[in-house]
Amino acid sequence: MMKASKTAMAEKKPKLHYPNGRGRMETVRWVLAAAGVEFEEEFLETKEQLQKLQDGNHLLFQQVPMVEIDGMKLVQTRSILHYIADKHNLFGRDLKERTLIDMYVEGTLDLLELIIMHPFLKPDDQQKEVVSMAQKAILRYFPVFEKVLREHGQRFLVGNQLSLADVVLLQTILALEEKIPNILASFPHLQEYSVKVSNVPTIRKFLEPGSKKKPPPDEIYVRTVYNVFMP
């Protein structure tokens, strides 16, 4: 009986706890989807739901994202991403590859964070921030990846296989293209790369209508976040 219980636990779908929108959970959705892992979601809509998780000692640092997976309740976005990526062979073959992936991911997440916070800015500041994001992407971040792809001539960023770095970069590129459609105009290798990674079967499926990929944040999502997290 004990052995069967452990097997059932291992086969249980991950459950994601977060509001019904992108935020910091969207990258987790992307990585699970890229790995071909089905998952469930429990959307937070009220302070009471968050308080219940906090009171039940389900949140190590009293905050979400939180993912129930393999009998654990994981928090901290980067830790969640590392666990999923490592488990599903999206985190390189050796220490050198993992370190490269980690550097690329950390840099890209810095850019992605600007996109995540954009809907919560005052309306007058949002357009200014789009200009700022475009400048940072074009001058600081995208040249790095353009150079990497040009120099090694491979399909993916590290080790010529799909990794967490590719997933996070594609997510960020597509989110920026929603606001600035020609953001890759000066980066031919990134343009080709974006198409190739988008056509990885598991990612292509995630990009199709009806998937668990969340739409761009709207007023309803912003209100929900305020309802859940603001005092």
GROMACS .gro file of C-alpha atoms in nm:
model
  231
    1MET     CA    1   0.000   0.000   0.000
    2MET     CA    2   0.279   0.243   0.086
    3LYS     CA    3   0.450   0.181  -0.249
    4ALA     CA    4   0.128   0.253  -0.440
    5SER     CA    5   0.082   0.574  -0.244
    6LYS     CA    6   0.426   0.698  -0.339
    7THR     CA    7   0.364   0.617  -0.704
    8ALA     CA    8   0.036   0.806  -0.701
    9MET     CA    9   0.210   1.104  -0.545
   10ALA     CA   10   0.479   1.103  -0.814
   11GLU     CA   11   0.217   1.096  -1.090
   12LYS     CA   12   0.007   1.377  -0.949
   13LYS     CA   13  -0.007   1.685  -1.169
   14PRO     CA   14   0.171   1.995  -1.038
   15LYS     CA   15  -0.069   2.253  -0.898
   16LEU     CA   16   0.004   2.623  -0.939
   17HIS     CA   17  -0.122   2.880  -0.687
   18TYR     CA   18  -0.142   3.235  -0.825
   19PRO     CA   19  -0.393   3.488  -0.962
   20ASN     CA   20  -0.541   3.416  -1.305
   21GLY     CA   21  -0.285   3.607  -1.509
   22ARG     CA   22   0.076   3.616  -1.613
   23GLY     CA   23   0.285   3.777  -1.342
   24ARG     CA   24   0.578   3.576  -1.210
   25MET     CA   25   0.392   3.247  -1.254
   26GLU     CA   26   0.380   3.272  -1.634
   27THR     CA   27   0.742   3.162  -1.673
   28VAL     CA   28   0.662   2.854  -1.464
   29ARG     CA   29   0.373   2.776  -1.697
   30TRP     CA   30   0.605   2.816  -1.997
   31VAL     CA   31   0.867   2.579  -1.857
   32LEU     CA   32   0.615   2.313  -1.758
   33ALA     CA   33   0.459   2.336  -2.103
   34ALA     CA   34   0.798   2.317  -2.275
   35ALA     CA   35   0.870   2.003  -2.073
   36GLY     CA   36   0.538   1.853  -2.182
   37VAL     CA   37   0.404   1.848  -1.825
   38GLU     CA   38   0.031   1.893  -1.767
   39PHE     CA   39  -0.058   2.101  -1.464
   40GLU     CA   40  -0.352   2.229  -1.262
   41GLU     CA   41  -0.413   2.579  -1.132
   42GLU     CA   42  -0.584   2.719  -0.826
   43PHE     CA   43  -0.642   3.086  -0.891
   44LEU     CA   44  -0.618   3.333  -0.605
   45GLU     CA   45  -0.894   3.593  -0.621
   46THR     CA   46  -0.923   3.717  -0.262
   47LYS     CA   47  -0.703   3.806   0.035
   48GLU     CA   48  -0.877   3.528   0.226
   49GLN     CA   49  -0.743   3.263  -0.013
   50LEU     CA   50  -0.391   3.394   0.030
   51GLN     CA   51  -0.436   3.416   0.406
   52LYS     CA   52  -0.552   3.055   0.417
   53LEU     CA   53  -0.231   2.942   0.244
   54GLN     CA   54  -0.025   3.155   0.481
   55ASP     CA   55  -0.205   3.031   0.793
   56GLY     CA   56  -0.166   2.671   0.680
   57ASN     CA   57   0.212   2.706   0.656
   58HIS     CA   58   0.198   2.635   0.283
   59LEU     CA   59   0.409   2.939   0.189
   60LEU     CA   60   0.765   2.931   0.319
   61PHE     CA   61   0.807   3.308   0.292
   62GLN     CA   62   0.436   3.396   0.302
   63GLN     CA   63   0.416   3.471  -0.069
   64VAL     CA   64   0.334   3.322  -0.409
   65PRO     CA   65   0.408   3.191  -0.670
   66MET     CA   66   0.375   2.851  -0.508
   67VAL     CA   67   0.381   2.519  -0.690
   68GLU     CA   68   0.281   2.186  -0.540
   69ILE     CA   69   0.498   1.927  -0.709
   70ASP     CA   70   0.641   1.587  -0.612
   71GLY     CA   71   0.509   1.616  -0.257
   72MET     CA   72   0.667   1.959  -0.205
   73LYS     CA   73   0.534   2.314  -0.189
   74LEU     CA   74   0.791   2.515  -0.380
   75VAL     CA   75   0.819   2.893  -0.357
   76GLN     CA   76   1.059   3.154  -0.500
   77THR     CA   77   1.027   3.173  -0.877
   78ARG     CA   78   1.388   3.094  -0.965
   79SER     CA   79   1.396   2.791  -0.737
   80ILE     CA   80   1.077   2.661  -0.895
   81LEU     CA   81   1.220   2.712  -1.244
   82HIS     CA   82   1.547   2.540  -1.156
   83TYR     CA   83   1.370   2.237  -1.010
   84ILE     CA   84   1.143   2.188  -1.311
   85ALA     CA   85   1.422   2.251  -1.561
   86ASP     CA   86   1.662   2.014  -1.388
   87LYS     CA   87   1.400   1.742  -1.356
   88HIS     CA   88   1.306   1.760  -1.724
   89ASN     CA   89   1.653   1.795  -1.881
   90LEU     CA   90   1.621   2.166  -1.954
   91PHE     CA   91   1.917   2.270  -1.740
   92GLY     CA   92   2.223   2.157  -1.932
   93ARG     CA   93   2.446   1.848  -1.927
   94ASP     CA   94   2.718   1.969  -1.691
   95LEU     CA   95   2.816   2.250  -1.455
   96LYS     CA   96   2.947   2.474  -1.733
   97GLU     CA   97   2.625   2.450  -1.932
   98ARG     CA   98   2.411   2.503  -1.621
   99THR     CA   99   2.610   2.815  -1.535
  100LEU     CA  100   2.569   2.958  -1.886
  101ILE     CA  101   2.195   2.881  -1.875
  102ASP     CA  102   2.168   3.044  -1.535
  103MET     CA  103   2.348   3.360  -1.650
  104TYR     CA  104   2.127   3.392  -1.956
  105VAL     CA  105   1.813   3.330  -1.751
  106GLU     CA  106   1.907   3.582  -1.482
  107GLY     CA  107   1.973   3.851  -1.740
  108THR     CA  108   1.651   3.781  -1.928
  109LEU     CA  109   1.446   3.777  -1.608
  110ASP     CA  110   1.574   4.127  -1.530
  111LEU     CA  111   1.420   4.242  -1.858
  112LEU     CA  112   1.106   4.033  -1.808
  113GLU     CA  113   1.051   4.190  -1.466
  114LEU     CA  114   1.004   4.530  -1.635
  115ILE     CA  115   0.730   4.376  -1.850
  116ILE     CA  116   0.565   4.210  -1.549
  117MET     CA  117   0.546   4.539  -1.358
  118HIS     CA  118   0.434   4.752  -1.653
  119PRO     CA  119   0.054   4.708  -1.606
  120PHE     CA  120   0.080   4.840  -1.250
  121LEU     CA  121   0.235   5.173  -1.349
  122LYS     CA  122   0.031   5.491  -1.368
  123PRO     CA  123  -0.114   5.540  -1.720
  124ASP     CA  124   0.109   5.843  -1.782
  125ASP     CA  125   0.417   5.635  -1.703
  126GLN     CA  126   0.331   5.328  -1.908
  127GLN     CA  127   0.429   5.465  -2.251
  128LYS     CA  128   0.752   5.607  -2.111
  129GLU     CA  129   0.833   5.266  -1.968
  130VAL     CA  130   0.769   5.097  -2.305
  131VAL     CA  131   1.032   5.326  -2.457
  132SER     CA  132   1.270   5.246  -2.171
  133MET     CA  133   1.211   4.870  -2.207
  134ALA     CA  134   1.276   4.888  -2.581
  135GLN     CA  135   1.602   5.074  -2.526
  136LYS     CA  136   1.723   4.826  -2.266
  137ALA     CA  137   1.628   4.529  -2.482
  138ILE     CA  138   1.793   4.669  -2.794
  139LEU     CA  139   2.106   4.812  -2.632
  140ARG     CA  140   2.178   4.576  -2.342
  141TYR     CA  141   2.008   4.238  -2.368
  142PHE     CA  142   1.938   4.139  -2.728
  143PRO     CA  143   2.292   4.210  -2.855
  144VAL     CA  144   2.420   3.948  -2.610
  145PHE     CA  145   2.197   3.674  -2.748
  146GLU     CA  146   2.243   3.785  -3.109
  147LYS     CA  147   2.620   3.747  -3.065
  148VAL     CA  148   2.587   3.405  -2.897
  149LEU     CA  149   2.368   3.272  -3.179
  150ARG     CA  150   2.585   3.424  -3.452
  151GLU     CA  151   2.907   3.283  -3.309
  152HIS     CA  152   2.805   2.925  -3.239
  153GLY     CA  153   2.553   2.890  -3.523
  154GLN     CA  154   2.334   2.647  -3.332
  155ARG     CA  155   1.958   2.623  -3.296
  156PHE     CA  156   1.952   2.682  -2.918
  157LEU     CA  157   2.149   2.901  -2.679
  158VAL     CA  158   2.339   2.633  -2.486
  159GLY     CA  159   2.455   2.284  -2.581
  160ASN     CA  160   2.248   2.277  -2.901
  161GLN     CA  161   1.943   2.156  -2.708
  162LEU     CA  162   1.636   2.327  -2.565
  163SER     CA  163   1.696   2.470  -2.217
  164LEU     CA  164   1.541   2.698  -1.959
  165ALA     CA  165   1.735   2.986  -2.118
  166ASP     CA  166   1.555   2.940  -2.451
  167VAL     CA  167   1.214   2.918  -2.287
  168VAL     CA  168   1.258   3.235  -2.083
  169LEU     CA  169   1.409   3.429  -2.373
  170LEU     CA  170   1.128   3.334  -2.612
  171GLN     CA  171   0.866   3.426  -2.353
  172THR     CA  172   1.031   3.766  -2.311
  173ILE     CA  173   1.066   3.828  -2.684
  174LEU     CA  174   0.700   3.749  -2.751
  175ALA     CA  175   0.584   3.964  -2.459
  176LEU     CA  176   0.790   4.256  -2.591
  177GLU     CA  177   0.659   4.204  -2.945
  178GLU     CA  178   0.306   4.252  -2.811
  179LYS     CA  179   0.407   4.608  -2.721
  180ILE     CA  180   0.676   4.672  -2.986
  181PRO     CA  181   0.612   4.450  -3.290
  182ASN     CA  182   0.941   4.535  -3.464
  183ILE     CA  183   1.162   4.493  -3.155
  184LEU     CA  184   1.381   4.233  -3.335
  185ALA     CA  185   1.425   4.436  -3.655
  186SER     CA  186   1.801   4.473  -3.603
  187PHE     CA  187   1.859   4.116  -3.484
  188PRO     CA  188   1.833   3.866  -3.773
  189HIS     CA  189   1.969   3.571  -3.575
  190LEU     CA  190   1.718   3.632  -3.295
  191GLN     CA  191   1.439   3.655  -3.552
  192GLU     CA  192   1.530   3.314  -3.694
  193TYR     CA  193   1.584   3.173  -3.346
  194SER     CA  194   1.244   3.294  -3.224
  195VAL     CA  195   1.070   3.114  -3.510
  196LYS     CA  196   1.265   2.791  -3.451
  197VAL     CA  197   1.203   2.780  -3.077
  198SER     CA  198   0.836   2.867  -3.128
  199ASN     CA  199   0.810   2.556  -3.345
  200VAL     CA  200   0.939   2.313  -3.083
  201PRO     CA  201   0.632   2.085  -3.061
  202THR     CA  202   0.558   2.135  -2.690
  203ILE     CA  203   0.605   2.512  -2.718
  204ARG     CA  204   0.402   2.535  -3.038
  205LYS     CA  205   0.118   2.360  -2.856
  206PHE     CA  206   0.143   2.609  -2.567
  207LEU     CA  207   0.125   2.901  -2.813
  208GLU     CA  208  -0.194   2.772  -2.970
  209PRO     CA  209  -0.538   2.906  -2.865
  210GLY     CA  210  -0.695   2.717  -2.577
  211SER     CA  211  -0.372   2.648  -2.390
  212LYS     CA  212  -0.300   2.760  -2.034
  213LYS     CA  213  -0.084   3.046  -2.160
  214LYS     CA  214  -0.228   3.366  -2.016
  215PRO     CA  215  -0.329   3.668  -2.226
  216PRO     CA  216  -0.169   4.011  -2.181
  217PRO     CA  217  -0.264   4.167  -1.847
  218ASP     CA  218  -0.586   4.368  -1.847
  219GLU     CA  219  -0.772   4.578  -1.590
  220ILE     CA  220  -0.941   4.271  -1.442
  221TYR     CA  221  -0.605   4.105  -1.373
  222VAL     CA  222  -0.463   4.425  -1.222
  223ARG     CA  223  -0.768   4.461  -0.993
  224THR     CA  224  -0.740   4.097  -0.889
  225VAL     CA  225  -0.373   4.140  -0.795
  226TYR     CA  226  -0.460   4.444  -0.586
  227ASN     CA  227  -0.747   4.256  -0.422
  228VAL     CA  228  -0.523   3.964  -0.326
  229PHE     CA  229  -0.199   4.134  -0.229
  230MET     CA  230  -0.266   4.493  -0.124
  231PRO     CA  231  -0.358   4.573   0.241
   0.00000   0.00000   0.00000
